[in-house]
Tab-separated table of C-alpha atoms and ligand atoms in Angstrom:
chain	number	residue	atom	x	y	z
A	21	MET	CA	145.418	324.984	66.154
A	22	LEU	CA	143.365	327.104	63.825
A	23	LYS	CA	144.796	327.433	60.405
A	24	ARG	CA	144.042	330.473	58.348
A	25	ILE	CA	143.233	329.589	54.792
A	26	LYS	CA	146.026	331.054	52.735
A	27	HIS	CA	145.070	333.065	49.707
A	28	VAL	CA	146.785	335.171	47.176
A	29	VAL	CA	144.461	338.106	47.549
A	30	SER	CA	144.273	341.707	46.784
A	31	ILE	CA	142.126	343.978	48.890
A	32	ILE	CA	139.715	346.271	47.150
A	33	GLU	CA	137.533	348.800	48.884
A	34	CYS	CA	133.798	348.496	48.851
A	35	ARG	CA	133.460	352.234	49.257
A	36	SER	CA	129.702	352.462	49.669
A	37	ALA	CA	129.807	350.314	52.783
A	38	GLY	CA	133.331	351.101	53.916
A	39	VAL	CA	134.285	347.424	54.024
A	40	ALA	CA	137.339	345.717	52.650
A	41	ILE	CA	136.672	342.705	50.480
A	42	ARG	CA	139.027	340.299	48.834
A	43	GLU	CA	139.434	339.918	45.128
A	44	LEU	CA	140.718	336.498	44.291
A	45	SER	CA	143.824	335.977	42.312
A	46	THR	CA	143.322	333.901	39.209
A	47	SER	CA	146.911	332.623	39.364
A	48	ARG	CA	146.168	329.529	41.461
A	49	PRO	CA	144.135	326.436	40.607
A	50	TYR	CA	140.463	326.964	41.345
A	51	SER	CA	139.104	324.705	44.049
A	52	CYS	CA	135.427	325.541	44.544
A	53	ARG	CA	133.193	322.558	43.991
A	54	GLY	CA	129.775	321.783	45.393
A	55	GLN	CA	127.839	324.722	43.965
A	56	PRO	CA	127.951	326.682	40.732
A	57	SER	CA	130.811	329.111	40.358
A	58	TYR	CA	132.090	331.333	37.568
A	59	GLN	CA	134.649	328.671	36.679
A	60	SER	CA	132.251	325.707	36.613
A	61	HIS	CA	129.058	327.456	35.415
A	62	PRO	CA	130.069	330.498	33.357
A	63	HIS	CA	126.545	330.517	31.845
A	64	LEU	CA	125.143	331.286	35.315
A	65	LEU	CA	127.731	333.431	37.098
A	66	LYS	CA	130.082	336.238	36.201
A	67	GLN	CA	133.548	336.563	37.680
A	68	GLY	CA	133.345	337.835	41.269
A	69	GLU	CA	129.808	336.541	41.807
A	70	VAL	CA	129.025	334.188	44.671
A	71	CYS	CA	125.526	333.347	43.468
A	72	PRO	CA	124.166	334.261	40.045
A	73	GLY	CA	123.803	338.039	39.895
A	74	LEU	CA	125.202	338.691	43.394
A	75	THR	CA	128.802	339.739	43.913
A	76	GLN	CA	131.223	339.126	46.763
A	77	ALA	CA	131.009	342.882	47.450
A	78	GLU	CA	127.231	342.675	47.884
A	79	PHE	CA	127.520	339.880	50.448
A	80	ALA	CA	130.305	341.762	52.287
A	81	THR	CA	128.049	344.829	52.419
A	82	ARG	CA	125.177	342.782	53.888
A	83	ARG	CA	127.433	341.399	56.654
A	84	TRP	CA	128.793	344.863	57.328
A	85	ARG	CA	125.286	346.326	57.605
A	86	LEU	CA	124.203	343.613	60.012
A	87	MET	CA	127.240	344.210	62.216
A	88	GLN	CA	126.547	347.953	62.118
A	89	ALA	CA	122.932	347.333	63.142
A	90	VAL	CA	123.741	345.112	66.111
A	91	SER	CA	126.527	347.400	67.302
A	92	ALA	CA	123.935	350.100	67.908
A	93	ASP	CA	122.749	347.811	70.738
A	94	ALA	CA	125.991	346.316	72.087
A	95	SER	CA	129.721	346.693	71.586
A	96	ASN	CA	131.380	343.232	71.534
A	97	ASN	CA	129.182	341.211	69.231
A	98	LEU	CA	129.370	337.594	68.165
A	99	LEU	CA	126.814	336.335	65.634
A	100	LEU	CA	126.315	332.699	64.732
A	101	ILE	CA	124.175	331.823	61.731
A	102	MET	CA	123.631	328.154	60.951
A	103	SER	CA	123.082	326.619	57.520
A	104	ALA	CA	120.052	324.391	57.013
A	105	THR	CA	120.547	320.684	57.634
A	106	THR	CA	119.877	318.005	55.044
A	107	ARG	CA	116.484	316.371	55.562
A	108	TYR	CA	115.684	312.829	54.509
A	109	MET	CA	112.511	311.541	52.854
A	110	SER	CA	113.542	307.922	53.463
A	111	ASN	CA	116.625	305.956	54.358
A	112	ASP	CA	119.629	307.573	52.611
A	113	ILE	CA	117.351	309.555	50.296
A	114	PRO	CA	117.597	313.295	50.933
A	115	TYR	CA	114.953	315.847	50.034
A	116	PRO	CA	116.306	318.461	47.629
A	117	TYR	CA	118.508	320.652	49.806
A	118	HIS	CA	117.283	324.186	50.490
A	119	GLN	CA	119.654	326.545	52.257
A	120	ASP	CA	118.575	328.570	55.295
A	121	THR	CA	117.741	331.964	53.824
A	122	ASP	CA	119.475	334.068	56.520
A	123	PHE	CA	122.670	332.061	56.040
A	124	LEU	CA	122.288	332.347	52.261
A	125	TYR	CA	121.628	336.089	52.506
A	126	LEU	CA	124.822	336.667	54.466
A	127	CYS	CA	127.320	334.492	52.612
A	128	GLY	CA	125.781	332.828	49.538
A	129	PHE	CA	127.122	329.406	50.534
A	130	GLN	CA	124.584	326.869	49.298
A	131	GLN	CA	125.914	323.682	50.862
A	132	PRO	CA	124.870	322.000	54.118
A	133	GLY	CA	126.795	321.694	57.370
A	134	GLY	CA	128.147	325.250	57.659
A	135	VAL	CA	128.146	327.913	60.366
A	136	LEU	CA	128.800	331.587	59.694
A	137	VAL	CA	130.502	333.460	62.523
A	138	LEU	CA	130.583	337.251	62.505
A	139	HIS	CA	132.274	339.118	65.304
A	140	SER	CA	133.650	342.498	66.200
A	141	GLU	CA	137.412	342.463	65.870
A	142	PRO	CA	138.991	342.582	69.352
A	143	THR	CA	142.230	344.015	67.964
A	144	GLN	CA	140.258	346.802	66.226
A	145	THR	CA	142.380	346.366	63.108
A	146	ARG	CA	139.169	346.083	61.139
A	147	GLU	CA	135.532	346.621	61.907
A	148	HIS	CA	134.504	342.995	62.043
A	149	VAL	CA	135.578	339.515	61.006
A	150	SER	CA	133.503	337.062	59.004
A	151	ALA	CA	134.484	333.410	59.356
A	152	LEU	CA	132.802	330.539	57.559
A	153	PHE	CA	133.043	327.014	59.017
A	154	VAL	CA	132.209	324.250	56.543
A	155	PRO	CA	132.642	320.468	56.274
A	156	ARG	CA	136.083	319.260	55.200
A	157	ARG	CA	136.538	317.636	51.796
A	158	ASP	CA	135.816	313.904	52.152
A	159	PRO	CA	136.354	311.698	49.081
A	160	ALA	CA	134.400	308.791	50.602
A	161	ARG	CA	131.285	310.955	51.201
A	162	GLU	CA	131.743	312.893	47.986
A	163	LEU	CA	131.529	309.634	46.049
A	164	TRP	CA	127.870	309.490	47.139
A	165	ASP	CA	126.845	313.102	47.704
A	166	GLY	CA	128.868	314.794	44.993
A	167	PRO	CA	131.668	317.286	45.416
A	168	ARG	CA	131.817	319.790	48.253
A	169	SER	CA	133.822	322.978	48.507
A	170	GLY	CA	135.709	322.412	51.730
A	171	PRO	CA	137.067	325.497	53.506
A	172	ASP	CA	139.460	326.580	50.742
A	173	GLY	CA	136.796	326.374	48.036
A	174	ALA	CA	134.291	328.164	50.278
A	175	ALA	CA	136.729	331.002	50.927
A	176	GLU	CA	137.549	331.294	47.276
A	177	LEU	CA	133.927	331.404	46.189
A	178	THR	CA	132.567	333.723	48.856
A	179	GLY	CA	135.589	335.979	49.353
A	180	ILE	CA	134.981	335.764	53.088
A	181	ASP	CA	137.734	336.862	55.514
A	182	LEU	CA	138.398	333.412	56.967
A	183	ALA	CA	137.248	329.859	56.344
A	184	PHE	CA	137.856	326.791	58.512
A	185	PRO	CA	136.800	323.160	58.786
A	186	ILE	CA	133.648	322.887	60.870
A	187	ASP	CA	135.358	320.717	63.498
A	188	GLU	CA	137.483	323.737	64.446
A	189	LEU	CA	134.409	325.745	65.449
A	190	PRO	CA	134.447	324.881	69.200
A	191	GLY	CA	138.094	325.961	69.476
A	192	TYR	CA	137.392	329.196	67.641
A	193	LEU	CA	134.389	329.990	69.823
A	194	SER	CA	136.239	329.435	73.096
A	195	ARG	CA	137.706	332.948	72.915
A	196	PHE	CA	134.212	334.402	73.312
A	197	ARG	CA	133.504	333.009	76.801
A	198	ASP	CA	134.085	336.400	78.358
A	199	PRO	CA	130.740	337.897	79.525
A	200	ALA	CA	131.606	341.122	77.703
A	201	TRP	CA	130.425	339.459	74.494
A	202	THR	CA	126.818	339.705	73.358
A	203	LEU	CA	125.849	336.511	71.582
A	204	TRP	CA	123.423	336.836	68.670
A	205	CYS	CA	122.164	333.412	67.763
A	206	ASN	CA	118.931	331.593	67.031
A	207	GLU	CA	118.202	328.546	69.160
A	208	LEU	CA	119.420	325.326	67.615
A	209	ASP	CA	116.611	322.987	66.700
A	210	LEU	CA	116.495	319.214	66.833
A	211	ASP	CA	117.629	318.950	63.212
A	212	HIS	CA	121.036	320.366	64.080
A	213	PRO	CA	123.608	317.652	64.793
A	214	GLY	CA	124.180	316.788	68.451
A	215	TRP	CA	127.888	317.655	68.300
A	216	LEU	CA	127.009	321.206	67.241
A	217	ARG	CA	124.555	321.568	70.120
A	218	ARG	CA	127.107	320.206	72.582
A	219	SER	CA	129.903	322.413	71.297
A	220	PHE	CA	127.699	325.484	71.666
A	221	ASP	CA	126.698	324.455	75.181
A	222	VAL	CA	130.286	323.831	76.209
A	223	VAL	CA	131.649	326.962	74.605
A	224	LEU	CA	128.879	329.357	75.481
A	225	GLY	CA	128.043	327.767	78.842
A	226	GLU	CA	125.601	329.734	80.970
A	227	ALA	CA	125.454	332.505	78.422
A	228	ARG	CA	123.029	330.401	76.368
A	229	HIS	CA	120.423	331.201	78.973
A	230	ASP	CA	121.267	334.691	80.104
A	231	ALA	CA	120.428	338.149	78.860
A	232	ARG	CA	123.550	338.288	76.694
A	233	LEU	CA	121.985	335.807	74.293
A	234	ARG	CA	119.879	337.632	71.701
A	235	SER	CA	118.201	336.767	68.439
A	236	PRO	CA	119.459	338.574	65.327
A	237	ASN	CA	116.104	338.019	63.579
A	238	ASN	CA	114.647	341.502	63.841
A	239	TYR	CA	117.763	343.125	62.428
A	240	LEU	CA	118.092	340.563	59.677
A	241	GLN	CA	114.460	340.864	58.651
A	242	LEU	CA	114.711	344.634	58.402
A	243	LEU	CA	117.845	344.359	56.261
A	244	ARG	CA	116.278	341.754	54.001
A	245	LEU	CA	113.179	343.894	53.552
A	246	VAL	CA	114.912	346.484	51.352
A	247	LYS	CA	116.229	344.928	48.173
A	248	SER	CA	119.425	345.957	46.402
A	249	PRO	CA	119.269	346.722	42.666
A	250	ALA	CA	120.690	343.234	41.948
A	251	GLU	CA	118.025	341.623	44.134
A	252	GLN	CA	115.287	343.680	42.470
A	253	HIS	CA	116.453	342.388	39.109
A	254	LEU	CA	116.340	338.766	40.300
A	255	MET	CA	112.889	339.283	41.808
A	256	GLU	CA	111.665	340.859	38.615
A	257	MET	CA	112.924	337.856	36.657
A	258	ALA	CA	111.201	335.462	39.080
A	259	ALA	CA	107.879	337.318	38.762
A	260	LYS	CA	108.156	337.538	34.973
A	261	ILE	CA	108.860	333.828	34.608
A	262	THR	CA	105.897	332.959	36.813
A	263	ALA	CA	103.606	335.347	34.917
A	264	GLN	CA	104.608	333.846	31.569
A	265	ALA	CA	104.246	330.296	32.913
A	266	LEU	CA	100.703	331.165	34.052
A	267	VAL	CA	99.846	332.541	30.590
A	268	ASP	CA	101.105	329.312	28.997
A	269	THR	CA	99.184	327.215	31.510
A	270	MET	CA	95.960	329.120	30.789
A	271	ALA	CA	96.559	328.853	27.067
A	272	THR	CA	96.620	325.045	27.085
A	273	CYS	CA	93.707	324.706	29.497
A	274	LYS	CA	90.668	322.919	28.079
A	275	ALA	CA	87.818	321.381	30.079
A	276	PRO	CA	87.809	318.877	31.603
A	277	VAL	CA	91.373	318.892	32.859
A	278	ASP	CA	93.271	317.217	35.685
A	279	GLU	CA	94.700	319.616	38.282
A	280	ALA	CA	97.853	317.486	38.111
A	281	TYR	CA	98.238	318.346	34.430
A	282	LEU	CA	98.062	322.089	35.127
A	283	TYR	CA	100.557	321.629	37.981
A	284	ALA	CA	103.014	319.856	35.683
A	285	LYS	CA	102.499	322.366	32.889
A	286	PHE	CA	103.054	325.342	35.214
A	287	GLU	CA	106.197	323.869	36.777
A	288	PHE	CA	107.574	322.893	33.362
A	289	GLU	CA	107.048	326.406	31.988
A	290	CYS	CA	108.842	327.905	35.013
A	291	ARG	CA	111.779	325.545	34.827
A	292	VAL	CA	112.393	325.791	31.090
A	293	ARG	CA	112.754	329.544	31.639
A	294	GLY	CA	115.559	329.030	34.126
A	295	ALA	CA	113.792	328.729	37.491
A	296	GLU	CA	115.398	326.017	39.610
A	297	ILE	CA	112.325	325.021	41.611
A	298	LEU	CA	108.911	326.267	42.648
A	299	ALA	CA	109.030	328.554	45.667
A	300	TYR	CA	106.226	326.607	47.410
A	301	PRO	CA	103.772	323.789	46.648
A	302	PRO	CA	101.301	325.492	44.321
A	303	VAL	CA	97.536	325.536	44.755
A	304	ILE	CA	95.801	324.229	41.617
A	305	ALA	CA	92.200	324.195	42.731
A	306	GLY	CA	89.167	323.565	40.547
A	307	GLY	CA	85.688	324.730	41.602
A	308	ASN	CA	84.909	324.558	45.312
A	309	ARG	CA	88.441	323.371	46.174
A	310	ALA	CA	89.588	326.984	45.719
A	311	ASN	CA	87.846	327.661	49.024
A	312	THR	CA	90.423	325.529	50.835
A	313	LEU	CA	93.160	328.150	51.112
A	314	HIS	CA	96.037	325.677	51.350
A	315	TYR	CA	94.693	323.087	48.914
A	316	VAL	CA	97.818	321.413	47.532
A	317	LYS	CA	96.627	317.899	46.659
A	318	ASN	CA	96.119	319.032	43.053
A	319	ASN	CA	94.717	315.656	41.973
A	320	GLN	CA	91.083	316.236	41.005
A	321	ILE	CA	89.439	316.635	37.633
A	322	ILE	CA	88.243	320.190	36.951
A	323	LYS	CA	84.859	320.023	35.259
A	324	ASN	CA	83.517	322.087	32.403
A	325	GLY	CA	81.974	325.298	33.767
A	326	GLU	CA	84.212	325.513	36.856
A	327	LEU	CA	86.803	328.135	37.710
A	328	VAL	CA	90.367	327.143	38.442
A	329	LEU	CA	92.513	329.047	40.940
A	330	VAL	CA	96.270	328.689	40.450
A	331	ASP	CA	98.522	330.143	43.155
A	332	GLY	CA	102.080	329.409	42.073
A	333	GLY	CA	105.504	330.964	41.991
A	334	CYS	CA	108.924	329.972	40.848
A	335	GLU	CA	112.136	330.396	42.757
A	336	TYR	CA	114.702	331.984	40.454
A	337	ARG	CA	118.292	332.131	41.682
A	338	ASN	CA	117.008	331.727	45.224
A	339	TYR	CA	114.419	334.554	44.994
A	340	ALA	CA	110.709	333.790	45.241
A	341	SER	CA	107.672	334.911	43.306
A	342	ASP	CA	104.058	334.376	44.343
A	343	VAL	CA	101.243	334.976	41.864
A	344	THR	CA	97.592	333.889	41.722
A	345	ARG	CA	95.232	333.883	38.784
A	346	THR	CA	91.697	332.521	38.571
A	347	TRP	CA	90.202	331.602	35.219
A	348	PRO	CA	87.295	329.671	33.699
A	349	VAL	CA	88.519	326.230	32.780
A	350	ASN	CA	86.487	326.239	29.575
A	351	GLY	CA	87.596	329.745	28.614
A	352	ARG	CA	84.308	331.581	29.327
A	353	PHE	CA	83.305	333.159	32.651
A	354	SER	CA	79.648	332.664	33.566
A	355	ALA	CA	77.723	335.812	34.618
A	356	VAL	CA	77.969	334.905	38.294
A	357	GLN	CA	81.640	333.978	38.070
A	358	VAL	CA	82.580	337.219	36.334
A	359	ALA	CA	80.601	339.245	38.881
A	360	VAL	CA	82.665	337.791	41.747
A	361	TYR	CA	85.866	337.976	39.703
A	362	GLU	CA	85.387	341.648	38.834
A	363	ALA	CA	84.588	342.498	42.445
A	364	VAL	CA	87.915	340.996	43.538
A	365	LEU	CA	89.720	342.667	40.635
A	366	ARG	CA	88.421	346.134	41.552
A	367	VAL	CA	89.629	345.650	45.119
A	368	GLN	CA	92.986	344.295	43.969
A	369	ARG	CA	93.533	347.255	41.638
A	370	ALA	CA	92.529	349.757	44.313
A	371	CYS	CA	94.985	348.210	46.788
A	372	VAL	CA	97.806	348.133	44.208
A	373	ALA	CA	97.093	351.803	43.423
A	374	GLN	CA	97.704	352.615	47.103
A	375	CYS	CA	101.128	350.927	47.137
A	376	ARG	CA	103.717	353.654	47.496
A	377	PRO	CA	106.342	354.851	49.959
A	378	GLY	CA	104.796	355.758	53.306
A	379	THR	CA	101.742	353.527	53.196
A	380	THR	CA	101.596	350.398	55.370
A	381	LEU	CA	100.409	346.797	55.075
A	382	GLN	CA	98.023	347.627	57.919
A	383	HIS	CA	96.434	350.425	55.893
A	384	LEU	CA	96.190	348.185	52.825
A	385	GLN	CA	94.514	345.472	54.909
A	386	GLN	CA	91.867	347.907	56.171
A	387	LEU	CA	91.340	349.215	52.650
A	388	MET	CA	90.888	345.676	51.305
A	389	LEU	CA	88.314	344.812	53.977
A	390	THR	CA	86.364	348.039	53.480
A	391	LEU	CA	86.223	347.593	49.708
A	392	LEU	CA	85.406	343.873	49.892
A	393	GLU	CA	82.592	344.677	52.316
A	394	ASP	CA	81.100	347.111	49.766
A	395	GLU	CA	81.472	344.575	46.969
A	396	LEU	CA	79.855	341.803	49.024
A	397	GLN	CA	76.864	344.046	49.669
A	398	GLU	CA	76.608	344.955	45.984
A	399	LEU	CA	76.599	341.260	45.171
A	400	ARG	CA	73.910	340.717	47.844
A	401	ILE	CA	76.145	338.141	49.515
A	402	VAL	CA	76.287	340.287	52.667
A	403	ASP	CA	73.041	341.828	53.896
A	404	THR	CA	73.122	345.643	53.853
A	405	GLN	CA	70.931	345.665	56.981
A	406	LEU	CA	73.603	344.091	59.206
A	407	ASP	CA	75.353	346.340	61.692
A	408	HIS	CA	78.952	347.411	61.115
A	409	SER	CA	80.592	344.679	63.169
A	410	GLU	CA	78.410	341.945	61.655
A	411	LYS	CA	79.336	343.123	58.161
A	412	ARG	CA	83.034	343.152	59.033
A	413	LYS	CA	82.760	339.652	60.510
A	414	ALA	CA	81.037	338.396	57.361
A	415	THR	CA	83.676	340.036	55.150
A	416	GLN	CA	86.460	338.352	57.101
A	417	ARG	CA	84.641	335.048	56.723
A	418	TYR	CA	84.640	335.508	52.939
A	419	CYS	CA	88.283	336.660	52.941
A	420	PRO	CA	90.028	335.172	55.975
A	421	HIS	CA	93.605	335.945	54.898
A	422	HIS	CA	95.724	339.096	54.863
A	423	VAL	CA	95.951	341.492	51.903
A	424	GLY	CA	99.565	340.468	51.319
A	425	HIS	CA	103.024	339.931	52.716
A	426	PHE	CA	106.625	340.833	52.039
A	427	LEU	CA	108.452	338.802	49.422
A	428	GLY	CA	112.131	337.974	48.899
A	429	LEU	CA	114.329	334.933	49.438
A	430	ASP	CA	111.310	333.532	51.310
A	431	VAL	CA	107.756	333.625	50.018
A	432	HIS	CA	106.589	335.003	53.341
A	433	ASP	CA	109.676	337.154	53.782
A	434	SER	CA	110.527	339.133	56.921
A	435	PRO	CA	107.367	337.812	58.640
A	436	SER	CA	107.953	339.527	62.000
A	437	VAL	CA	108.216	343.040	60.596
A	438	PRO	CA	105.243	344.961	62.032
A	439	HIS	CA	102.478	345.757	59.581
A	440	ASN	CA	102.480	349.416	60.574
A	441	LEU	CA	105.994	349.907	59.175
A	442	PRO	CA	105.844	352.513	56.383
A	443	LEU	CA	106.698	351.015	52.990
A	444	GLN	CA	109.916	352.259	51.401
A	445	PRO	CA	111.307	352.137	47.876
A	446	ALA	CA	112.915	348.756	47.066
A	447	MET	CA	110.565	346.756	49.293
A	448	LEU	CA	108.558	343.981	47.655
A	449	LEU	CA	105.171	342.721	48.683
A	450	THR	CA	102.197	340.811	47.354
A	451	ILE	CA	98.686	342.187	47.003
A	452	GLU	CA	96.256	339.293	47.008
A	453	PRO	CA	92.612	339.882	47.913
A	454	GLY	CA	90.156	337.052	47.417
A	455	LEU	CA	86.575	336.000	47.962
A	456	TYR	CA	85.764	332.445	49.004
A	457	ILE	CA	82.182	331.242	49.065
A	458	PRO	CA	82.151	327.553	50.066
A	459	GLU	CA	79.508	325.311	48.511
A	460	GLY	CA	78.115	324.576	51.981
A	461	ASP	CA	77.592	328.258	52.845
A	462	ASP	CA	73.829	328.545	53.262
A	463	LYS	CA	74.093	332.266	54.099
A	464	ALA	CA	75.194	333.142	50.541
A	465	PRO	CA	72.758	333.077	47.592
A	466	ALA	CA	72.893	329.604	46.010
A	467	ALA	CA	74.289	330.865	42.690
A	468	PHE	CA	77.518	332.027	44.341
A	469	ARG	CA	78.229	328.888	46.333
A	470	GLY	CA	81.347	326.963	45.335
A	471	ILE	CA	83.120	329.985	43.831
A	472	GLY	CA	86.579	330.954	45.077
A	473	VAL	CA	88.583	333.781	43.471
A	474	ARG	CA	91.965	335.256	44.353
A	475	ILE	CA	94.096	337.664	42.314
A	476	GLU	CA	97.681	338.084	43.505
A	477	ASP	CA	100.526	340.176	42.100
A	478	ASP	CA	104.112	340.901	43.135
A	479	ILE	CA	104.687	344.605	43.730
A	480	LEU	CA	107.941	346.558	43.888
A	481	ILE	CA	107.732	349.858	45.786
A	482	THR	CA	109.484	352.584	43.788
A	483	ASP	CA	110.435	356.189	44.630
A	484	THR	CA	107.134	357.480	43.316
A	485	GLY	CA	104.721	354.564	43.635
A	486	ALA	CA	104.889	350.916	42.696
A	487	ARG	CA	105.523	348.557	39.805
A	488	VAL	CA	103.636	345.309	39.265
A	489	LEU	CA	106.385	342.805	38.464
A	490	SER	CA	103.921	340.044	37.553
A	491	ALA	CA	101.921	342.180	35.107
A	492	GLY	CA	102.974	339.856	32.257
A	493	CYS	CA	99.967	337.714	33.137
A	494	PRO	CA	96.812	339.794	32.578
A	495	THR	CA	94.009	340.073	35.090
A	496	ASP	CA	91.372	341.680	32.877
A	497	PRO	CA	88.633	339.060	32.313
A	498	GLU	CA	88.478	339.687	28.556
A	499	ASP	CA	92.232	339.232	28.233
A	500	ILE	CA	92.001	336.049	30.268
A	501	GLU	CA	89.203	334.680	28.089
A	502	SER	CA	91.207	335.365	24.957
A	503	ILE	CA	94.251	333.528	26.340
A	504	CYS	CA	92.304	330.503	27.665
A	505	GLY	CA	92.547	327.523	25.359
A	506	SER	CA	94.210	329.631	22.654
A	507	ARG	CA	96.792	326.866	22.011
B	2	LIG	N1	101.179	331.302	48.083
B	2	LIG	C1	101.175	331.700	49.425
B	2	LIG	C2	100.605	333.041	49.594
B	2	LIG	O1	99.970	333.541	48.688
B	2	LIG	O2	100.794	333.676	50.586
B	3	LIG	MN1	100.218	333.010	46.679
B	4	LIG	MN1	101.102	335.399	48.763
């Protein structure tokens, strides 16, 4: 039998979205453990927040919007969103847990082993029901893994309609066998426990393979693309922390220096400012290593006279930043280095200047390639005599990546959104042109070989244009030279 978690609740209206959310009574003992809450971490969360800066009402609005979006396509909708599983680096030793970002976006629950179920309400007494299934409390496991919320704590923290122990999921799902239901669910992967796979197969039967099974990804990605004011604030904080950490990293940089030192310095400066982790393994690449786009070994000595490219970003309260700066490790650009650097900077500034509502990533990509092509000819790296397609091919060889990407809970956020979608206010993206001239490139003049430059900023689209959230770390070469080694 399913047991509803009993709360003393009062219903308040979330008028903007037309959804009812629950405001928790403070008259009963608080039971949420397993992730920060207002009661356990008042320095991080305010009352009514599920995650720092994000209220129960905001999460209820997100679920409501998703249900509205899918109901444009079908009438009886059941959505299943799985939390990320714990991964292990060796026997009994877990990697730091990182929640699935769709699951996090919809309920803010940061612990493993949960499934979020959203469905239209068959009795029509409300528009939809949100039910969160989480692991039961288990003192024996909690001795090792630390406290967990259990269903009552999860309900209390998130303010969700219903919360149940995860083992009651198959019973709950059995009511949705009727083919009238459209099932919105991503395929389970091998990391999901076998019992979850089996319970889905049993409960959903043939439907797992028929046309009623659909992925919610496109709808979710479109929702996640436009950030709420609270999300914009968190993203601004993430970008600011990263920008300041880059300034501090530059300021202590003296040649020669180990890439590992700059890595540690950058991460330290992010974390002392309140970032929990880095959003991705950073690239700390001296000299020619900057031409390996995903160089993450970060274990070489950067020699006097070389450039260093640092592509790093902190994750602050689950939101990512992603910034790149390139600077001379000894604090002075050489003539050749500054020529390449300024070429990239002109292109970066021109692309940022085009960021505004209505433009598209596709347009910005074409603009970047056109401008880089001109710069490469000015530098005499690309021969002006080549025909148009040869020039374009050469330009793409010297900048093989895209001008940028959307940014949010994930570094590469909403990756399936088409690049011809017009930008809107409250979207966030990176602008990150680069030029990479490998030391073995015998087509480029010798003086340029071994230079790799990228300049990347985090951009918020506003009503009238755009704001560079990572502007706290300068890009002007003179500013960079005056920061380098200044401490
Ligand atoms: N740091 C990954 C990227 O710039 O896309
Ligand atoms: Mn980056
Ligand atoms: Mn990026």
